mmCIF file of C-alpha atoms and ligand atoms in Angstrom:
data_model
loop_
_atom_site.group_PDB
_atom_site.id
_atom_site.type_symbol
_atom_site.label_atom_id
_atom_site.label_comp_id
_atom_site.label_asym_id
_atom_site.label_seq_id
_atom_site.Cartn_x
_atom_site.Cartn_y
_atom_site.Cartn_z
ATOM 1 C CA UNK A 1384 0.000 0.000 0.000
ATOM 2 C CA UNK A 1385 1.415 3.479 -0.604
ATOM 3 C CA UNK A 1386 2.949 5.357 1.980
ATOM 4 C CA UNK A 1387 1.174 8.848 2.766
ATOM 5 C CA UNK A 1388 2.006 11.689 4.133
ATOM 6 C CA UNK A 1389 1.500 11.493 8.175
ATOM 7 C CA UNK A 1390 1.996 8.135 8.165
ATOM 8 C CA UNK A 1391 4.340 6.530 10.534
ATOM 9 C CA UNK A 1392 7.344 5.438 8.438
ATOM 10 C CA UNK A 1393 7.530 1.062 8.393
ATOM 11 C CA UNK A 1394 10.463 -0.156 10.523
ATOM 12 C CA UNK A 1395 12.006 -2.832 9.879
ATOM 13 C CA UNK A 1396 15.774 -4.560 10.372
ATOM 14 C CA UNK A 1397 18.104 -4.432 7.196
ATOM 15 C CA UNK A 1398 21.998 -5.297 5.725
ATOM 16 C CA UNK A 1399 23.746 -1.496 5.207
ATOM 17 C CA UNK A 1400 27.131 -0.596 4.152
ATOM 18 C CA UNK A 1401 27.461 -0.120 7.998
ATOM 19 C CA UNK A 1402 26.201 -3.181 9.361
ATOM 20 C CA UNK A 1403 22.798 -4.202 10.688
ATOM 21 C CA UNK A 1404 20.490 -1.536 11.647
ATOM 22 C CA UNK A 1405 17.177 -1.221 13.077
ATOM 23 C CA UNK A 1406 15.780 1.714 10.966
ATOM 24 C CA UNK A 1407 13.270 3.584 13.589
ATOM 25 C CA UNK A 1408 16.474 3.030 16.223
ATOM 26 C CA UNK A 1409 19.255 3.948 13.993
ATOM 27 C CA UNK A 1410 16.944 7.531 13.125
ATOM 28 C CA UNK A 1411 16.710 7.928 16.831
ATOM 29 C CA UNK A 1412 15.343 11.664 17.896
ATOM 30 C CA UNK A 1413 16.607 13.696 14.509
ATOM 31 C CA UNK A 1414 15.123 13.233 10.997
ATOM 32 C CA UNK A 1415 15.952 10.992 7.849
ATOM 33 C CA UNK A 1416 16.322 11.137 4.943
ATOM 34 C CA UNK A 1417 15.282 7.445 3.157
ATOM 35 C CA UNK A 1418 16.186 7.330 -0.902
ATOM 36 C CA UNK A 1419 15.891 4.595 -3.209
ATOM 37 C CA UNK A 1420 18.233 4.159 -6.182
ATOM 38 C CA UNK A 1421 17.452 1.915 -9.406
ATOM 39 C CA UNK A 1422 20.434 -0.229 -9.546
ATOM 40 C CA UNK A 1423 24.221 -0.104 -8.705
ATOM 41 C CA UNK A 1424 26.629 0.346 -11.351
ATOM 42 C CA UNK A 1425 24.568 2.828 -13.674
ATOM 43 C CA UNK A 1426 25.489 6.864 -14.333
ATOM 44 C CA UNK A 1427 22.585 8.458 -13.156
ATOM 45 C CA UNK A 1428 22.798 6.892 -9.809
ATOM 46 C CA UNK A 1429 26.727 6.977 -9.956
ATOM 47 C CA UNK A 1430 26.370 11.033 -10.115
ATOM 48 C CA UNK A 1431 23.430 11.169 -7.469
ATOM 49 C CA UNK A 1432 25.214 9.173 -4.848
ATOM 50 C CA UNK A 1433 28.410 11.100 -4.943
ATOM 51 C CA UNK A 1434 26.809 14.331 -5.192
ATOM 52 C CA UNK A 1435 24.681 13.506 -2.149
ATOM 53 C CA UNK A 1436 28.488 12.417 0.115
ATOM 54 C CA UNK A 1437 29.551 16.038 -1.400
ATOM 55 C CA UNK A 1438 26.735 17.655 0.370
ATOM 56 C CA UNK A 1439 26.207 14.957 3.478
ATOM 57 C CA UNK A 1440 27.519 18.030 5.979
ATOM 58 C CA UNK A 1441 24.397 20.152 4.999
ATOM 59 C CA UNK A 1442 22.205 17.282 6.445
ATOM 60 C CA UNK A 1443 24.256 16.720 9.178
ATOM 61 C CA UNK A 1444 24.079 20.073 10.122
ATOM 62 C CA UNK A 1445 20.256 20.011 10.559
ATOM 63 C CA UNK A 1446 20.439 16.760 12.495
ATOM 64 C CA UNK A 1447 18.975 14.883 9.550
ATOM 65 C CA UNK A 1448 20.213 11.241 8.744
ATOM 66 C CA UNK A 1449 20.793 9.999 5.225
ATOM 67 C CA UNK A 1450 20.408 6.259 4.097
ATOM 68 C CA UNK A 1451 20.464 5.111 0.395
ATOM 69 C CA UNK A 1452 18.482 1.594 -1.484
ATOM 70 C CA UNK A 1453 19.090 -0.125 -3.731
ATOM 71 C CA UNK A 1454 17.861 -3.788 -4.487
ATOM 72 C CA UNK A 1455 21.462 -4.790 -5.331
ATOM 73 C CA UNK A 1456 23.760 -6.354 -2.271
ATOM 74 C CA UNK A 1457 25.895 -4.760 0.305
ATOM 75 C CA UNK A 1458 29.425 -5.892 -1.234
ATOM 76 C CA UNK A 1459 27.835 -4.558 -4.459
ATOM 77 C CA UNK A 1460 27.370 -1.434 -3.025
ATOM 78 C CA UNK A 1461 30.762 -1.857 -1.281
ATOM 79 C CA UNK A 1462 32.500 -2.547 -5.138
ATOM 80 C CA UNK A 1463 30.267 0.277 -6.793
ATOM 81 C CA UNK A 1464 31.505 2.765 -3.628
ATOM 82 C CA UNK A 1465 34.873 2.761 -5.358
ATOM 83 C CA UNK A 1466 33.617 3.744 -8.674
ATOM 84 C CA UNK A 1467 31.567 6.420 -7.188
ATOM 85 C CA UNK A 1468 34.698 7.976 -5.671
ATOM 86 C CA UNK A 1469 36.349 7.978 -8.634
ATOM 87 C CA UNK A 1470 34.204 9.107 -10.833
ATOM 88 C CA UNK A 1471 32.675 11.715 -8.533
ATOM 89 C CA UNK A 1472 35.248 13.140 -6.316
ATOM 90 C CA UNK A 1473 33.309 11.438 -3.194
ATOM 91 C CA UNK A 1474 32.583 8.079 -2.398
ATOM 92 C CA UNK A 1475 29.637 7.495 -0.133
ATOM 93 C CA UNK A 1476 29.919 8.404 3.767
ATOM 94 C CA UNK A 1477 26.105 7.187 4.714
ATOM 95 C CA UNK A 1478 24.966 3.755 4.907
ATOM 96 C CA UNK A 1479 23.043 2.188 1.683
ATOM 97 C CA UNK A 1480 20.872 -0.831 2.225
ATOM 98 C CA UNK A 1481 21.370 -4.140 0.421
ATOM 99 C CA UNK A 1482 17.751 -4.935 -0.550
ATOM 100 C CA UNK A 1483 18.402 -7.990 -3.045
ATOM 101 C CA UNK A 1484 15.203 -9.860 -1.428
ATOM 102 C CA UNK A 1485 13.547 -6.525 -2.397
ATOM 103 C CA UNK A 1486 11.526 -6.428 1.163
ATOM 104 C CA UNK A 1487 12.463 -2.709 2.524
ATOM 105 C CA UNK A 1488 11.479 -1.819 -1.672
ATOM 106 C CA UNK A 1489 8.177 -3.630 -1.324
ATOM 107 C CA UNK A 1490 7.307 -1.942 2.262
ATOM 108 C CA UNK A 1491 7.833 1.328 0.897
ATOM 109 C CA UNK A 1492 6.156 0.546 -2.313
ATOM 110 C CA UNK A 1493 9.420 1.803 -4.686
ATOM 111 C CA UNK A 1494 8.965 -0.730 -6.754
ATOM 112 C CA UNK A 1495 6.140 0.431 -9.610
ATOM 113 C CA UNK A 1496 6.626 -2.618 -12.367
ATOM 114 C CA UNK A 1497 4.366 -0.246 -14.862
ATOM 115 C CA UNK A 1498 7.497 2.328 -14.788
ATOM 116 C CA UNK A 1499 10.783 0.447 -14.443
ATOM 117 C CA UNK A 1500 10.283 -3.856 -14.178
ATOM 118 C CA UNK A 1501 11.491 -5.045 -10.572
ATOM 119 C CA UNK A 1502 13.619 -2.020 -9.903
ATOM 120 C CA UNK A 1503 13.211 0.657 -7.938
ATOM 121 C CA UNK A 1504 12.374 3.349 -9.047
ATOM 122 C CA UNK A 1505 13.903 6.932 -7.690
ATOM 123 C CA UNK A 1506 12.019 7.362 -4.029
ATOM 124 C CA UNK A 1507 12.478 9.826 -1.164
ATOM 125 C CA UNK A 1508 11.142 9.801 1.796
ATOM 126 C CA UNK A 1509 11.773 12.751 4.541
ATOM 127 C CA UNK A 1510 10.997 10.996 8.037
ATOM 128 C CA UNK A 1511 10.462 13.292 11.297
ATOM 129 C CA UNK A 1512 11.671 12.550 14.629
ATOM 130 C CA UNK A 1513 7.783 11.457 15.308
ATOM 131 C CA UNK A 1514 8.892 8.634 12.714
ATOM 132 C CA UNK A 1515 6.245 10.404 10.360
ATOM 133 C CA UNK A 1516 6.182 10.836 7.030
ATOM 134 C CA UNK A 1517 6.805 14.311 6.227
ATOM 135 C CA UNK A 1518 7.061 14.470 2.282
ATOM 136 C CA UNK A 1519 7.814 12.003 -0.577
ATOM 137 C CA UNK A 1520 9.407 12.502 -3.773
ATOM 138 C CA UNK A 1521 9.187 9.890 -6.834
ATOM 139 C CA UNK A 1522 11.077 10.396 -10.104
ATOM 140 C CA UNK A 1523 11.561 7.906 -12.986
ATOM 141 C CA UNK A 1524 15.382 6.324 -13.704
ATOM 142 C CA UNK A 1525 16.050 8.692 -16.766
ATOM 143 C CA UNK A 1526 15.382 11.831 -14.333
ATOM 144 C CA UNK A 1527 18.066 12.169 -11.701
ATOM 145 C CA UNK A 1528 17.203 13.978 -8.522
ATOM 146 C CA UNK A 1529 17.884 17.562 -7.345
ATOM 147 C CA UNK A 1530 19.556 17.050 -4.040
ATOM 148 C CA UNK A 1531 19.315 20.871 -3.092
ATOM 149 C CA UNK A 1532 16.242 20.817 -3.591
ATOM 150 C CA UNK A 1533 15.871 18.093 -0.953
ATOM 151 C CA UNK A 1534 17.783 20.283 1.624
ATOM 152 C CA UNK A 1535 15.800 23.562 0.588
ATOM 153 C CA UNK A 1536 12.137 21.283 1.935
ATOM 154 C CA UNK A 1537 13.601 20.099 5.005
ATOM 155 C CA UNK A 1538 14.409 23.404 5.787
ATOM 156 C CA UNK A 1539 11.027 24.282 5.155
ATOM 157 C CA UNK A 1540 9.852 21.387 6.723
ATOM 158 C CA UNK A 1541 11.656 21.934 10.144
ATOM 159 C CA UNK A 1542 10.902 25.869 10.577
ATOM 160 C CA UNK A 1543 7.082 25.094 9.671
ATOM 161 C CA UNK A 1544 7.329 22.418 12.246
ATOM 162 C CA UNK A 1545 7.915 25.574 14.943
ATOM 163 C CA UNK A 1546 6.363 28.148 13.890
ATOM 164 C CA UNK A 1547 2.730 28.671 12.628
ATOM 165 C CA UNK A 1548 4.106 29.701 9.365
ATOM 166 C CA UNK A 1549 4.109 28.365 5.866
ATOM 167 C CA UNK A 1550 6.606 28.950 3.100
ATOM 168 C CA UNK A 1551 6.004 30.680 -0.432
ATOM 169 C CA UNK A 1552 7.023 29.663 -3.877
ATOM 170 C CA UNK A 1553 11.152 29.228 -4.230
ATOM 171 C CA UNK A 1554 11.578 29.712 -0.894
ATOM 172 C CA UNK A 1555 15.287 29.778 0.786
ATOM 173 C CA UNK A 1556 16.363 29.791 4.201
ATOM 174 C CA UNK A 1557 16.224 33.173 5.526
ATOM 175 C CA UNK A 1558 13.445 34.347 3.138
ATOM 176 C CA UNK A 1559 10.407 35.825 4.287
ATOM 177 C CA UNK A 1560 7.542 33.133 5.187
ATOM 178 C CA UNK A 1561 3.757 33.298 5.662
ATOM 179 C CA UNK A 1562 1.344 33.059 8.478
ATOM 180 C CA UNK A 1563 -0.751 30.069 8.184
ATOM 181 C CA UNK A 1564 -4.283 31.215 7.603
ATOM 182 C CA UNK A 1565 -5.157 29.272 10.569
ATOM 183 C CA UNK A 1566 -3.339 31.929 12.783
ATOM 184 C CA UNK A 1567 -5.956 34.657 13.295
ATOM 185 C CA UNK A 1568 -4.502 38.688 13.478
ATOM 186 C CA UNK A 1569 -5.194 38.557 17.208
ATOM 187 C CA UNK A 1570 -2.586 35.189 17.651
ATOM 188 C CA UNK A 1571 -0.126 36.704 15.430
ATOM 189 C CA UNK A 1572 0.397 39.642 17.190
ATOM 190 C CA UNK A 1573 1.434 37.603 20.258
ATOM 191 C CA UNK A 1574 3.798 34.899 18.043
ATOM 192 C CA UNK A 1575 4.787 37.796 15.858
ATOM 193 C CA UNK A 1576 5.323 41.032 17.636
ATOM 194 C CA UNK A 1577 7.456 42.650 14.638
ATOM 195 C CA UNK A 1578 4.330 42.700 12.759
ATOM 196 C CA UNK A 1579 4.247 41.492 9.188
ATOM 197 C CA UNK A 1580 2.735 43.107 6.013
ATOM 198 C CA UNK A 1581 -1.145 41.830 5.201
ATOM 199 C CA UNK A 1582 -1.166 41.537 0.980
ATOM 200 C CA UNK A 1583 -4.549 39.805 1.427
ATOM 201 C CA UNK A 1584 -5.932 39.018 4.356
ATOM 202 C CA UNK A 1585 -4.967 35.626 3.547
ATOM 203 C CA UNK A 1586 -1.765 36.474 2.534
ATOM 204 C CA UNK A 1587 0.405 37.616 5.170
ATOM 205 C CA UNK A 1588 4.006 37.673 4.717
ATOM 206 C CA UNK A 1589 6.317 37.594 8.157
ATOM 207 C CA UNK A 1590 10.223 38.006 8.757
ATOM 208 C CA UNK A 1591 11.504 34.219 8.821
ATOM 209 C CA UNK A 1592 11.300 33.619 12.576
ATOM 210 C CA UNK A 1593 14.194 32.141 14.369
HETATM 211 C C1 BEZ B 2656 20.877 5.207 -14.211
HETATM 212 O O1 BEZ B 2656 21.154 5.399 -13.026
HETATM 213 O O2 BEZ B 2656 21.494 5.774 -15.109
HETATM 214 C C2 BEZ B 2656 19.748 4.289 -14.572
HETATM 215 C C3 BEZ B 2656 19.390 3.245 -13.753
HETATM 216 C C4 BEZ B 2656 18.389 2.369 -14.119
HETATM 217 C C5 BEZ B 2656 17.726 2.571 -15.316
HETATM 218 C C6 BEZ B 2656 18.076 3.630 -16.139
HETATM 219 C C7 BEZ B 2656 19.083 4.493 -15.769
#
């Protein structure tokens, strides 16, 4: 069954580059970052994997884990870790799953046979510290992924998680944000006592709070 937003993210046990792990232990109280990969040994997923150990320090730096998939084997991901760094400057510093009985693919329903047969396709999943769902991503093998904008949602994703705001089109960190329409003028005055400029009176754009 497809996964949802809000949903509690399945947990199960798995084979990684570093060893057995228990995937709701190994997030533990910061966030995740789940993605699926067609198959070892390809370009596509050669570039996306070393592009994501390039930029590993922006997700550590907002406490969020990465793990890759693929349903290939751990000493193939091991062998194709080489070629990565080779090609690509950076060989892989976050755990990928060996999935070659496809189970941790079939729980998180990346596998969509009408796209690409018995692979996986290109999945993300953004997990809270709740163990929730917080937004999903699915592009086809010919498409590689835009890994910045992966980092530019979470950081969306964790300020809207504190603050009664939402964030507009293109949105970057630091930009200005807007109060959910939930929030009525009385409550924002008390959560936002710099005031904020009313466009509409659904549109209300704030200072990014910090
Ligand atoms: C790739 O990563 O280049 C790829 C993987 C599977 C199918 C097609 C392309």
């Amino acid at each position: 069954m497809a996964i949802r937003l809000g949903d509690v993210a399945p947990d199960f046990t798995a084979q990684t580059t570093d060893g057995t792990i228990r995937f709701h232990e190994w997030i533990g109280n910061g966030w995740c970052v789940l993605f699926s990969h067609p198959k070892d040994f390809t370009p596509v997923c050669t570039t996306e994997l070393g592009y994501m150990a390039r930029i590993k320090p922006e997700f550590d730096e907002r406490g969020v884990k990465v793990i890759g998939l693929s349903v290939d084997s751990v000493e193939d991901h091991v062998r194709w870790s080489r070629d990565i760094a080779e090609t690509q400057g950076t060989a892989p510093n976050y755990p990928m799953i060996g999935d070659p009985e496809r189970k941790v693919a079939e729980l998180y329903d990346m596998i969509h046979p009408n796209a690409l047969d018995s692979l996986t396709v290109r999945t993300v999943y953004v997990i809270g510290p709740d163990k929730k769902v917080k937004l999903t991503l699915t592009y086809p093998a010919s498409t590689g992924r835009n890994f910045d904008e992966i980092l530019r949602a979470i950081d969306s994703l964790q300020l809207t998680a504190r603050h009664q705001v939402a964030t507009p089109v293109n949105w970057q960190r630091g930009d200005d944000c807007i109060i959910v329409p939930a929030l009525s003028d009385a409550d924002a005055k008390a959560k936002f006592p710099g005031g904020w400029e009313t466009k509409k009176p659904y549109l209300r754009i704030v200072r990014q709070p910090s």
